[in-house]
């Protein structure tokens, strides 16, 4: 099955993953101008009425850039919706996305059919992130257009399955769009994801230190200074297991090697929940962080990834 047209005309097969706090209009616009899909969580736009402002700014700036650069590959953008009962903004945010006809919606936690139907009503597509086969089949049964396999080593809410296990298992019954997430920080890793069956790489950590990212300078520096061994997998901060930088956990006065667990009932994605504020300086990161050594612009990052990608193809004579 061919990729939807909206995902075909990219400079590189990459979706920039939506990241809490880090992903804002500046990062998304830079990613799309560089020819890769940019995305942000709807909840990053605070208060809620800023979501429309962000979307309209992104649409306007990308349209103007495409008009001025007709030969450039300008990618579409996506908005991530956290589909959880504690997200009291979900309906309002989706009404905004439908009204503005956001081309791609990325759903997390649950893939509600009502959201999928709403996006399909104007011709948009829905990509749902999963960590196992059960979640994949549920999302597809609800009508999701594509699947994001969030594998071991991914930043944020990652699963435990290796991409070499999860991606082929999904591909065995799903011939639609399939993205792979998990320790992808180089052009060679992008090619590797495609080699095992994914259509596109889903990359977040590589862009945290980008000039356009809305991350504190200390966070960007920690990304540059860290390696895979500096990432810890814990459920404490959201109730769902995810990968975080040990240095930020120590800075919060906690021992990253002796963290208590938190139950899923602790999940709270409210628009201004105290839990989110309490852990705002706990910084997520994928295990591919060790491949990041600088903080250039998004354009320079994508150019470097493309050179690495082409080099990897040359080494394999493809």
PDB file of C-alpha atoms in Angstrom:
ATOM      1  CA  UNK A   1       0.000   0.000   0.000  1.00  0.00           C
ATOM      2  CA  UNK A   2       1.426   3.383  -1.012  1.00  0.00           C
ATOM      3  CA  UNK A   3       1.862   6.143   1.510  1.00  0.00           C
ATOM      4  CA  UNK A   4      -0.852   8.821   1.552  1.00  0.00           C
ATOM      5  CA  UNK A   5       0.058  11.648  -0.797  1.00  0.00           C
ATOM      6  CA  UNK A   6       0.529  13.988   2.147  1.00  0.00           C
ATOM      7  CA  UNK A   7       3.507  11.907   3.365  1.00  0.00           C
ATOM      8  CA  UNK A   8       5.177  11.373   0.007  1.00  0.00           C
ATOM      9  CA  UNK A   9       6.816  14.684  -0.891  1.00  0.00           C
ATOM     10  CA  UNK A  10       9.384  14.895   1.924  1.00  0.00           C
ATOM     11  CA  UNK A  11      13.071  15.783   1.853  1.00  0.00           C
ATOM     12  CA  UNK A  12      13.711  12.862   4.207  1.00  0.00           C
ATOM     13  CA  UNK A  13      11.308  10.201   5.554  1.00  0.00           C
ATOM     14  CA  UNK A  14      10.983  11.816   8.990  1.00  0.00           C
ATOM     15  CA  UNK A  15       8.217  12.944  11.304  1.00  0.00           C
ATOM     16  CA  UNK A  16       9.468  15.234  14.043  1.00  0.00           C
ATOM     17  CA  UNK A  17       7.843  13.860  17.182  1.00  0.00           C
ATOM     18  CA  UNK A  18       5.690  16.166  19.357  1.00  0.00           C
ATOM     19  CA  UNK A  19       7.491  16.952  22.604  1.00  0.00           C
ATOM     20  CA  UNK A  20       6.141  18.400  25.860  1.00  0.00           C
ATOM     21  CA  UNK A  21       7.141  22.088  26.131  1.00  0.00           C
ATOM     22  CA  UNK A  22       9.915  21.693  23.514  1.00  0.00           C
ATOM     23  CA  UNK A  23       7.718  21.670  20.393  1.00  0.00           C
ATOM     24  CA  UNK A  24       6.280  25.050  19.463  1.00  0.00           C
ATOM     25  CA  UNK A  25       5.532  26.957  16.255  1.00  0.00           C
ATOM     26  CA  UNK A  26       9.173  27.926  15.664  1.00  0.00           C
ATOM     27  CA  UNK A  27      10.365  24.308  15.727  1.00  0.00           C
ATOM     28  CA  UNK A  28       7.435  23.013  13.670  1.00  0.00           C
ATOM     29  CA  UNK A  29       7.801  25.697  11.003  1.00  0.00           C
ATOM     30  CA  UNK A  30      11.551  25.071  10.729  1.00  0.00           C
ATOM     31  CA  UNK A  31      11.008  21.316  10.400  1.00  0.00           C
ATOM     32  CA  UNK A  32       8.373  21.700   7.697  1.00  0.00           C
ATOM     33  CA  UNK A  33      10.511  24.217   5.781  1.00  0.00           C
ATOM     34  CA  UNK A  34      13.363  21.694   5.917  1.00  0.00           C
ATOM     35  CA  UNK A  35      11.100  19.116   4.297  1.00  0.00           C
ATOM     36  CA  UNK A  36      10.149  16.892   7.242  1.00  0.00           C
ATOM     37  CA  UNK A  37       6.840  16.699   9.087  1.00  0.00           C
ATOM     38  CA  UNK A  38       6.788  18.930  12.164  1.00  0.00           C
ATOM     39  CA  UNK A  39       4.399  18.372  15.052  1.00  0.00           C
ATOM     40  CA  UNK A  40       3.467  19.686  18.481  1.00  0.00           C
ATOM     41  CA  UNK A  41       1.175  18.588  21.335  1.00  0.00           C
ATOM     42  CA  UNK A  42      -2.027  20.623  21.416  1.00  0.00           C
ATOM     43  CA  UNK A  43      -1.523  21.034  25.169  1.00  0.00           C
ATOM     44  CA  UNK A  44       1.695  22.967  24.568  1.00  0.00           C
ATOM     45  CA  UNK A  45      -0.453  25.884  23.364  1.00  0.00           C
ATOM     46  CA  UNK A  46      -1.562  27.542  26.595  1.00  0.00           C
ATOM     47  CA  UNK A  47      -4.145  28.882  27.223  1.00  0.00           C
ATOM     48  CA  UNK A  48      -6.396  26.886  24.915  1.00  0.00           C
ATOM     49  CA  UNK A  49      -7.221  29.798  22.622  1.00  0.00           C
ATOM     50  CA  UNK A  50      -3.545  29.910  21.619  1.00  0.00           C
ATOM     51  CA  UNK A  51      -3.971  26.646  19.699  1.00  0.00           C
ATOM     52  CA  UNK A  52      -5.819  28.421  16.903  1.00  0.00           C
ATOM     53  CA  UNK A  53      -3.189  31.170  16.912  1.00  0.00           C
ATOM     54  CA  UNK A  54      -0.379  28.614  16.593  1.00  0.00           C
ATOM     55  CA  UNK A  55      -2.074  26.660  13.817  1.00  0.00           C
ATOM     56  CA  UNK A  56      -2.868  29.762  11.781  1.00  0.00           C
ATOM     57  CA  UNK A  57       0.681  31.051  12.180  1.00  0.00           C
ATOM     58  CA  UNK A  58       2.126  27.722  11.014  1.00  0.00           C
ATOM     59  CA  UNK A  59      -0.213  27.545   8.018  1.00  0.00           C
ATOM     60  CA  UNK A  60       0.452  31.133   6.984  1.00  0.00           C
ATOM     61  CA  UNK A  61       4.225  31.002   7.294  1.00  0.00           C
ATOM     62  CA  UNK A  62       4.475  27.689   5.437  1.00  0.00           C
ATOM     63  CA  UNK A  63       2.181  28.904   2.641  1.00  0.00           C
ATOM     64  CA  UNK A  64       4.206  32.084   2.260  1.00  0.00           C
ATOM     65  CA  UNK A  65       7.469  30.132   2.250  1.00  0.00           C
ATOM     66  CA  UNK A  66       6.190  27.688  -0.367  1.00  0.00           C
ATOM     67  CA  UNK A  67       5.007  30.550  -2.567  1.00  0.00           C
ATOM     68  CA  UNK A  68       8.419  32.207  -2.336  1.00  0.00           C
ATOM     69  CA  UNK A  69      10.237  28.877  -2.846  1.00  0.00           C
ATOM     70  CA  UNK A  70       8.121  26.851  -5.295  1.00  0.00           C
ATOM     71  CA  UNK A  71      10.849  24.260  -5.857  1.00  0.00           C
ATOM     72  CA  UNK A  72      11.286  23.456  -2.149  1.00  0.00           C
ATOM     73  CA  UNK A  73       9.730  20.411  -0.518  1.00  0.00           C
ATOM     74  CA  UNK A  74       7.632  21.964   2.244  1.00  0.00           C
ATOM     75  CA  UNK A  75       6.206  19.284   4.520  1.00  0.00           C
ATOM     76  CA  UNK A  76       2.805  19.210   6.248  1.00  0.00           C
ATOM     77  CA  UNK A  77       2.436  19.640  10.011  1.00  0.00           C
ATOM     78  CA  UNK A  78       0.698  17.594  12.669  1.00  0.00           C
ATOM     79  CA  UNK A  79      -0.994  18.217  16.010  1.00  0.00           C
ATOM     80  CA  UNK A  80      -0.767  15.624  18.784  1.00  0.00           C
ATOM     81  CA  UNK A  81      -3.872  14.950  20.890  1.00  0.00           C
ATOM     82  CA  UNK A  82      -3.569  13.198  24.264  1.00  0.00           C
ATOM     83  CA  UNK A  83      -6.737  11.101  24.405  1.00  0.00           C
ATOM     84  CA  UNK A  84      -7.172  10.645  28.134  1.00  0.00           C
ATOM     85  CA  UNK A  85     -10.037  11.503  30.479  1.00  0.00           C
ATOM     86  CA  UNK A  86      -7.866  13.986  32.388  1.00  0.00           C
ATOM     87  CA  UNK A  87      -7.325  16.040  29.229  1.00  0.00           C
ATOM     88  CA  UNK A  88     -10.255  18.374  29.719  1.00  0.00           C
ATOM     89  CA  UNK A  89      -9.314  20.333  26.597  1.00  0.00           C
ATOM     90  CA  UNK A  90      -9.578  17.442  24.168  1.00  0.00           C
ATOM     91  CA  UNK A  91     -12.987  18.268  22.679  1.00  0.00           C
ATOM     92  CA  UNK A  92     -12.271  21.992  22.433  1.00  0.00           C
ATOM     93  CA  UNK A  93      -8.854  21.375  20.891  1.00  0.00           C
ATOM     94  CA  UNK A  94     -10.279  18.932  18.371  1.00  0.00           C
ATOM     95  CA  UNK A  95     -12.975  21.413  17.369  1.00  0.00           C
ATOM     96  CA  UNK A  96     -10.165  23.885  16.636  1.00  0.00           C
ATOM     97  CA  UNK A  97      -8.216  21.294  14.640  1.00  0.00           C
ATOM     98  CA  UNK A  98     -11.275  20.365  12.579  1.00  0.00           C
ATOM     99  CA  UNK A  99     -12.154  24.000  11.961  1.00  0.00           C
ATOM    100  CA  UNK A 100      -8.569  24.692  10.834  1.00  0.00           C
ATOM    101  CA  UNK A 101      -8.369  21.381   8.940  1.00  0.00           C
ATOM    102  CA  UNK A 102      -5.076  20.259  10.443  1.00  0.00           C
ATOM    103  CA  UNK A 103      -3.685  17.811   7.871  1.00  0.00           C
ATOM    104  CA  UNK A 104      -2.332  15.221  10.322  1.00  0.00           C
ATOM    105  CA  UNK A 105      -3.511  14.366  13.828  1.00  0.00           C
ATOM    106  CA  UNK A 106      -1.339  12.168  16.025  1.00  0.00           C
ATOM    107  CA  UNK A 107      -3.327  10.450  18.766  1.00  0.00           C
ATOM    108  CA  UNK A 108      -1.814   9.076  21.971  1.00  0.00           C
ATOM    109  CA  UNK A 109      -3.096   6.628  24.617  1.00  0.00           C
ATOM    110  CA  UNK A 110      -6.524   5.942  23.057  1.00  0.00           C
ATOM    111  CA  UNK A 111      -7.606   6.120  19.390  1.00  0.00           C
ATOM    112  CA  UNK A 112     -11.223   7.345  19.757  1.00  0.00           C
ATOM    113  CA  UNK A 113     -13.294   6.696  16.660  1.00  0.00           C
ATOM    114  CA  UNK A 114     -15.021  10.062  17.025  1.00  0.00           C
ATOM    115  CA  UNK A 115     -11.686  11.846  16.584  1.00  0.00           C
ATOM    116  CA  UNK A 116     -10.756   9.696  13.619  1.00  0.00           C
ATOM    117  CA  UNK A 117     -14.138  10.295  11.976  1.00  0.00           C
ATOM    118  CA  UNK A 118     -13.837  14.046  12.572  1.00  0.00           C
ATOM    119  CA  UNK A 119     -10.398  14.181  10.919  1.00  0.00           C
ATOM    120  CA  UNK A 120     -11.543  12.051   8.005  1.00  0.00           C
ATOM    121  CA  UNK A 121     -14.495  14.413   7.463  1.00  0.00           C
ATOM    122  CA  UNK A 122     -12.192  17.035   5.946  1.00  0.00           C
ATOM    123  CA  UNK A 123      -9.649  14.664   4.383  1.00  0.00           C
ATOM    124  CA  UNK A 124      -7.026  14.624   7.138  1.00  0.00           C
ATOM    125  CA  UNK A 125      -5.238  11.524   8.395  1.00  0.00           C
ATOM    126  CA  UNK A 126      -4.749  10.086  11.871  1.00  0.00           C
ATOM    127  CA  UNK A 127      -1.553   8.415  13.060  1.00  0.00           C
ATOM    128  CA  UNK A 128      -1.708   6.592  16.395  1.00  0.00           C
ATOM    129  CA  UNK A 129       1.267   5.762  18.591  1.00  0.00           C
ATOM    130  CA  UNK A 130       1.491   2.271  20.081  1.00  0.00           C
ATOM    131  CA  UNK A 131       3.880   0.163  22.139  1.00  0.00           C
ATOM    132  CA  UNK A 132       2.472  -3.298  21.397  1.00  0.00           C
ATOM    133  CA  UNK A 133       0.369  -5.377  19.012  1.00  0.00           C
ATOM    134  CA  UNK A 134      -2.835  -5.143  21.076  1.00  0.00           C
ATOM    135  CA  UNK A 135      -2.781  -1.352  20.888  1.00  0.00           C
ATOM    136  CA  UNK A 136      -2.018  -1.528  17.163  1.00  0.00           C
ATOM    137  CA  UNK A 137      -4.986  -3.732  16.332  1.00  0.00           C
ATOM    138  CA  UNK A 138      -7.297  -1.588  18.455  1.00  0.00           C
ATOM    139  CA  UNK A 139      -6.209   1.582  16.649  1.00  0.00           C
ATOM    140  CA  UNK A 140      -6.648   0.027  13.226  1.00  0.00           C
ATOM    141  CA  UNK A 141     -10.090  -1.289  14.187  1.00  0.00           C
ATOM    142  CA  UNK A 142     -11.074   2.293  15.094  1.00  0.00           C
ATOM    143  CA  UNK A 143      -9.972   3.491  11.650  1.00  0.00           C
ATOM    144  CA  UNK A 144      -6.515   4.971  12.263  1.00  0.00           C
ATOM    145  CA  UNK A 145      -4.693   5.573   8.995  1.00  0.00           C
ATOM    146  CA  UNK A 146      -1.200   4.835  10.241  1.00  0.00           C
ATOM    147  CA  UNK A 147       0.730   3.442  13.177  1.00  0.00           C
ATOM    148  CA  UNK A 148       3.683   4.875  15.084  1.00  0.00           C
ATOM    149  CA  UNK A 149       5.633   2.042  16.702  1.00  0.00           C
ATOM    150  CA  UNK A 150       7.139   3.563  19.846  1.00  0.00           C
ATOM    151  CA  UNK A 151       9.879   1.056  20.594  1.00  0.00           C
ATOM    152  CA  UNK A 152      12.484   0.537  23.289  1.00  0.00           C
ATOM    153  CA  UNK A 153      14.873   3.449  23.564  1.00  0.00           C
ATOM    154  CA  UNK A 154      12.441   6.126  22.403  1.00  0.00           C
ATOM    155  CA  UNK A 155      12.160   9.363  24.332  1.00  0.00           C
ATOM    156  CA  UNK A 156       9.073  10.051  26.422  1.00  0.00           C
ATOM    157  CA  UNK A 157       6.485   7.295  26.802  1.00  0.00           C
ATOM    158  CA  UNK A 158       8.375   4.416  25.225  1.00  0.00           C
ATOM    159  CA  UNK A 159       7.652   0.724  25.070  1.00  0.00           C
ATOM    160  CA  UNK A 160       9.944  -2.200  25.854  1.00  0.00           C
ATOM    161  CA  UNK A 161       9.946  -4.014  22.523  1.00  0.00           C
ATOM    162  CA  UNK A 162      12.899  -3.694  20.176  1.00  0.00           C
ATOM    163  CA  UNK A 163      12.068  -2.126  16.810  1.00  0.00           C
ATOM    164  CA  UNK A 164      13.437  -5.330  15.276  1.00  0.00           C
ATOM    165  CA  UNK A 165      10.566  -7.146  17.010  1.00  0.00           C
ATOM    166  CA  UNK A 166       7.656  -4.686  16.938  1.00  0.00           C
ATOM    167  CA  UNK A 167       7.950  -3.228  13.438  1.00  0.00           C
ATOM    168  CA  UNK A 168       8.009  -6.577  11.557  1.00  0.00           C
ATOM    169  CA  UNK A 169       5.186  -7.931  13.729  1.00  0.00           C
ATOM    170  CA  UNK A 170       3.010  -4.932  12.844  1.00  0.00           C
ATOM    171  CA  UNK A 171       4.009  -5.094   9.192  1.00  0.00           C
ATOM    172  CA  UNK A 172       2.837  -8.720   9.062  1.00  0.00           C
ATOM    173  CA  UNK A 173      -0.809  -7.554   9.166  1.00  0.00           C
ATOM    174  CA  UNK A 174      -0.674  -3.802   8.453  1.00  0.00           C
ATOM    175  CA  UNK A 175       0.304  -2.599   4.978  1.00  0.00           C
ATOM    176  CA  UNK A 176      -0.490   1.063   5.616  1.00  0.00           C
ATOM    177  CA  UNK A 177       1.705   3.900   6.931  1.00  0.00           C
ATOM    178  CA  UNK A 178       4.097   2.696   9.621  1.00  0.00           C
ATOM    179  CA  UNK A 179       6.513   4.892  11.550  1.00  0.00           C
ATOM    180  CA  UNK A 180       9.331   3.706  13.813  1.00  0.00           C
ATOM    181  CA  UNK A 181      10.492   5.477  16.969  1.00  0.00           C
ATOM    182  CA  UNK A 182      13.354   4.479  19.224  1.00  0.00           C
ATOM    183  CA  UNK A 183      16.968   5.724  19.435  1.00  0.00           C
ATOM    184  CA  UNK A 184      16.876   7.213  15.929  1.00  0.00           C
ATOM    185  CA  UNK A 185      19.343  10.096  15.860  1.00  0.00           C
ATOM    186  CA  UNK A 186      21.321   9.547  12.642  1.00  0.00           C
ATOM    187  CA  UNK A 187      20.686   9.196   8.928  1.00  0.00           C
ATOM    188  CA  UNK A 188      21.842   5.592   9.080  1.00  0.00           C
ATOM    189  CA  UNK A 189      19.221   4.870  11.738  1.00  0.00           C
ATOM    190  CA  UNK A 190      16.525   6.289   9.448  1.00  0.00           C
ATOM    191  CA  UNK A 191      17.608   3.893   6.708  1.00  0.00           C
ATOM    192  CA  UNK A 192      17.696   1.069   9.243  1.00  0.00           C
ATOM    193  CA  UNK A 193      14.091   1.772  10.249  1.00  0.00           C
ATOM    194  CA  UNK A 194      13.073   1.531   6.609  1.00  0.00           C
ATOM    195  CA  UNK A 195      15.066  -1.673   6.174  1.00  0.00           C
ATOM    196  CA  UNK A 196      13.007  -3.464   8.829  1.00  0.00           C
ATOM    197  CA  UNK A 197       9.677  -2.338   7.373  1.00  0.00           C
ATOM    198  CA  UNK A 198       8.914   1.207   8.492  1.00  0.00           C
ATOM    199  CA  UNK A 199       7.985   3.925   6.025  1.00  0.00           C
ATOM    200  CA  UNK A 200       9.268   6.847   8.069  1.00  0.00           C
ATOM    201  CA  UNK A 201      11.370   7.520  11.140  1.00  0.00           C
ATOM    202  CA  UNK A 202       9.746   9.255  14.103  1.00  0.00           C
ATOM    203  CA  UNK A 203      12.397  11.457  15.719  1.00  0.00           C
ATOM    204  CA  UNK A 204      12.188  13.656  18.787  1.00  0.00           C
ATOM    205  CA  UNK A 205      15.411  13.755  20.803  1.00  0.00           C
ATOM    206  CA  UNK A 206      17.546  14.815  17.828  1.00  0.00           C
ATOM    207  CA  UNK A 207      15.636  18.116  17.685  1.00  0.00           C
ATOM    208  CA  UNK A 208      15.619  19.026  21.396  1.00  0.00           C
ATOM    209  CA  UNK A 209      18.930  20.870  21.074  1.00  0.00           C
ATOM    210  CA  UNK A 210      17.918  22.622  17.840  1.00  0.00           C
ATOM    211  CA  UNK A 211      18.122  26.408  17.903  1.00  0.00           C
ATOM    212  CA  UNK A 212      14.380  26.650  17.228  1.00  0.00           C
ATOM    213  CA  UNK A 213      13.372  24.244  20.019  1.00  0.00           C
ATOM    214  CA  UNK A 214      11.617  25.696  23.063  1.00  0.00           C
ATOM    215  CA  UNK A 215      13.942  23.930  25.496  1.00  0.00           C
ATOM    216  CA  UNK A 216      15.946  25.634  28.253  1.00  0.00           C
ATOM    217  CA  UNK A 217      19.635  26.061  27.464  1.00  0.00           C
ATOM    218  CA  UNK A 218      20.479  23.703  30.322  1.00  0.00           C
ATOM    219  CA  UNK A 219      18.290  21.008  28.744  1.00  0.00           C
ATOM    220  CA  UNK A 220      19.984  21.453  25.370  1.00  0.00           C
ATOM    221  CA  UNK A 221      23.413  21.241  26.979  1.00  0.00           C
ATOM    222  CA  UNK A 222      22.441  18.100  28.882  1.00  0.00           C
ATOM    223  CA  UNK A 223      21.348  16.513  25.595  1.00  0.00           C
ATOM    224  CA  UNK A 224      24.764  17.309  24.120  1.00  0.00           C
ATOM    225  CA  UNK A 225      26.623  16.036  27.193  1.00  0.00           C
ATOM    226  CA  UNK A 226      24.625  12.818  27.698  1.00  0.00           C
ATOM    227  CA  UNK A 227      24.898   9.270  26.345  1.00  0.00           C
ATOM    228  CA  UNK A 228      22.559   6.300  26.298  1.00  0.00           C
ATOM    229  CA  UNK A 229      23.633   5.219  29.779  1.00  0.00           C
ATOM    230  CA  UNK A 230      22.342   8.545  31.118  1.00  0.00           C
ATOM    231  CA  UNK A 231      18.727   7.675  30.315  1.00  0.00           C
ATOM    232  CA  UNK A 232      16.430   6.063  32.896  1.00  0.00           C
ATOM    233  CA  UNK A 233      13.087   4.326  32.306  1.00  0.00           C
ATOM    234  CA  UNK A 234      10.485   5.252  34.938  1.00  0.00           C
ATOM    235  CA  UNK A 235       6.729   5.523  35.492  1.00  0.00           C
ATOM    236  CA  UNK A 236       7.052   8.021  38.362  1.00  0.00           C
ATOM    237  CA  UNK A 237       6.499  11.249  36.486  1.00  0.00           C
ATOM    238  CA  UNK A 238       3.306  10.554  34.522  1.00  0.00           C
ATOM    239  CA  UNK A 239       2.111   7.117  35.575  1.00  0.00           C
ATOM    240  CA  UNK A 240       3.316   5.656  32.275  1.00  0.00           C
ATOM    241  CA  UNK A 241       6.834   4.358  31.773  1.00  0.00           C
ATOM    242  CA  UNK A 242       9.054   6.713  29.831  1.00  0.00           C
ATOM    243  CA  UNK A 243      12.711   7.599  29.278  1.00  0.00           C
ATOM    244  CA  UNK A 244      14.253  10.586  31.065  1.00  0.00           C
ATOM    245  CA  UNK A 245      17.697  12.108  31.600  1.00  0.00           C
ATOM    246  CA  UNK A 246      19.265  11.060  34.887  1.00  0.00           C
ATOM    247  CA  UNK A 247      20.900  14.469  35.279  1.00  0.00           C
ATOM    248  CA  UNK A 248      17.548  16.251  35.388  1.00  0.00           C
ATOM    249  CA  UNK A 249      16.234  13.750  37.926  1.00  0.00           C
ATOM    250  CA  UNK A 250      19.245  14.349  40.189  1.00  0.00           C
ATOM    251  CA  UNK A 251      18.746  18.100  39.837  1.00  0.00           C
ATOM    252  CA  UNK A 252      15.199  17.620  41.149  1.00  0.00           C
ATOM    253  CA  UNK A 253      16.619  16.020  44.298  1.00  0.00           C
ATOM    254  CA  UNK A 254      15.809  12.412  43.381  1.00  0.00           C
ATOM    255  CA  UNK A 255      17.979   9.331  42.964  1.00  0.00           C
ATOM    256  CA  UNK A 256      17.533   8.163  39.347  1.00  0.00           C
ATOM    257  CA  UNK A 257      18.687   4.655  40.291  1.00  0.00           C
ATOM    258  CA  UNK A 258      16.089   4.273  43.058  1.00  0.00           C
ATOM    259  CA  UNK A 259      12.847   5.802  41.814  1.00  0.00           C
ATOM    260  CA  UNK A 260       9.456   4.649  43.122  1.00  0.00           C
ATOM    261  CA  UNK A 261       6.813   3.553  40.653  1.00  0.00           C
ATOM    262  CA  UNK A 262       3.556   5.318  39.916  1.00  0.00           C
ATOM    263  CA  UNK A 263       0.276   3.714  38.934  1.00  0.00           C
ATOM    264  CA  UNK A 264      -1.526   4.520  35.687  1.00  0.00           C
ATOM    265  CA  UNK A 265      -4.227   6.135  37.807  1.00  0.00           C
ATOM    266  CA  UNK A 266      -1.694   8.911  38.466  1.00  0.00           C
ATOM    267  CA  UNK A 267      -1.861  10.053  34.847  1.00  0.00           C
ATOM    268  CA  UNK A 268      -3.015  13.644  34.605  1.00  0.00           C
ATOM    269  CA  UNK A 269      -2.984  15.550  31.345  1.00  0.00           C
ATOM    270  CA  UNK A 270      -5.122  18.454  32.531  1.00  0.00           C
ATOM    271  CA  UNK A 271      -4.485  21.838  30.944  1.00  0.00           C
ATOM    272  CA  UNK A 272      -2.630  23.098  33.991  1.00  0.00           C
ATOM    273  CA  UNK A 273      -2.236  20.180  36.349  1.00  0.00           C
ATOM    274  CA  UNK A 274       0.039  20.527  39.356  1.00  0.00           C
ATOM    275  CA  UNK A 275       1.772  17.255  38.488  1.00  0.00           C
ATOM    276  CA  UNK A 276       2.928  18.655  35.153  1.00  0.00           C
ATOM    277  CA  UNK A 277       4.305  21.734  36.912  1.00  0.00           C
ATOM    278  CA  UNK A 278       6.028  19.628  39.535  1.00  0.00           C
ATOM    279  CA  UNK A 279       7.904  17.618  36.918  1.00  0.00           C
ATOM    280  CA  UNK A 280       8.434  20.320  34.277  1.00  0.00           C
ATOM    281  CA  UNK A 281      12.211  20.143  34.797  1.00  0.00           C
ATOM    282  CA  UNK A 282      12.344  16.361  34.412  1.00  0.00           C
ATOM    283  CA  UNK A 283      13.620  16.135  30.862  1.00  0.00           C
ATOM    284  CA  UNK A 284      12.759  13.374  28.442  1.00  0.00           C
ATOM    285  CA  UNK A 285      15.292  11.810  26.099  1.00  0.00           C
ATOM    286  CA  UNK A 286      15.698   8.784  23.897  1.00  0.00           C
ATOM    287  CA  UNK A 287      18.668   6.448  24.146  1.00  0.00           C
ATOM    288  CA  UNK A 288      20.053   7.812  20.866  1.00  0.00           C
ATOM    289  CA  UNK A 289      21.137  10.951  22.718  1.00  0.00           C
ATOM    290  CA  UNK A 290      24.789   9.872  22.558  1.00  0.00           C
ATOM    291  CA  UNK A 291      24.882  10.693  18.836  1.00  0.00           C
ATOM    292  CA  UNK A 292      24.063  14.373  19.448  1.00  0.00           C
ATOM    293  CA  UNK A 293      27.054  16.672  19.876  1.00  0.00           C
ATOM    294  CA  UNK A 294      25.873  20.152  18.898  1.00  0.00           C
ATOM    295  CA  UNK A 295      22.905  22.537  18.850  1.00  0.00           C
ATOM    296  CA  UNK A 296      22.552  23.772  15.256  1.00  0.00           C
ATOM    297  CA  UNK A 297      19.475  24.948  13.385  1.00  0.00           C
ATOM    298  CA  UNK A 298      16.841  22.508  12.190  1.00  0.00           C
ATOM    299  CA  UNK A 299      17.948  23.135   8.597  1.00  0.00           C
ATOM    300  CA  UNK A 300      21.499  22.113   9.490  1.00  0.00           C
ATOM    301  CA  UNK A 301      20.300  19.038  11.384  1.00  0.00           C
ATOM    302  CA  UNK A 302      18.221  17.853   8.435  1.00  0.00           C
ATOM    303  CA  UNK A 303      21.100  18.521   6.032  1.00  0.00           C
ATOM    304  CA  UNK A 304      23.403  16.441   8.243  1.00  0.00           C
ATOM    305  CA  UNK A 305      20.839  13.646   8.485  1.00  0.00           C
ATOM    306  CA  UNK A 306      20.444  13.640   4.697  1.00  0.00           C
ATOM    307  CA  UNK A 307      24.203  13.372   4.186  1.00  0.00           C
ATOM    308  CA  UNK A 308      24.340  10.474   6.677  1.00  0.00           C
ATOM    309  CA  UNK A 309      21.329   8.815   5.051  1.00  0.00           C
ATOM    310  CA  UNK A 310      22.856   9.038   1.570  1.00  0.00           C
ATOM    311  CA  UNK A 311      26.203   7.799   2.904  1.00  0.00           C
ATOM    312  CA  UNK A 312      24.527   4.797   4.530  1.00  0.00           C
ATOM    313  CA  UNK A 313      22.801   3.951   1.250  1.00  0.00           C
ATOM    314  CA  UNK A 314      26.127   4.199  -0.573  1.00  0.00           C
ATOM    315  CA  UNK A 315      27.811   1.835   1.903  1.00  0.00           C
ATOM    316  CA  UNK A 316      25.084  -0.696   1.204  1.00  0.00           C
ATOM    317  CA  UNK A 317      25.216  -0.068  -2.564  1.00  0.00           C
ATOM    318  CA  UNK A 318      21.517   0.858  -2.790  1.00  0.00           C
TER     319      UNK A 318
END
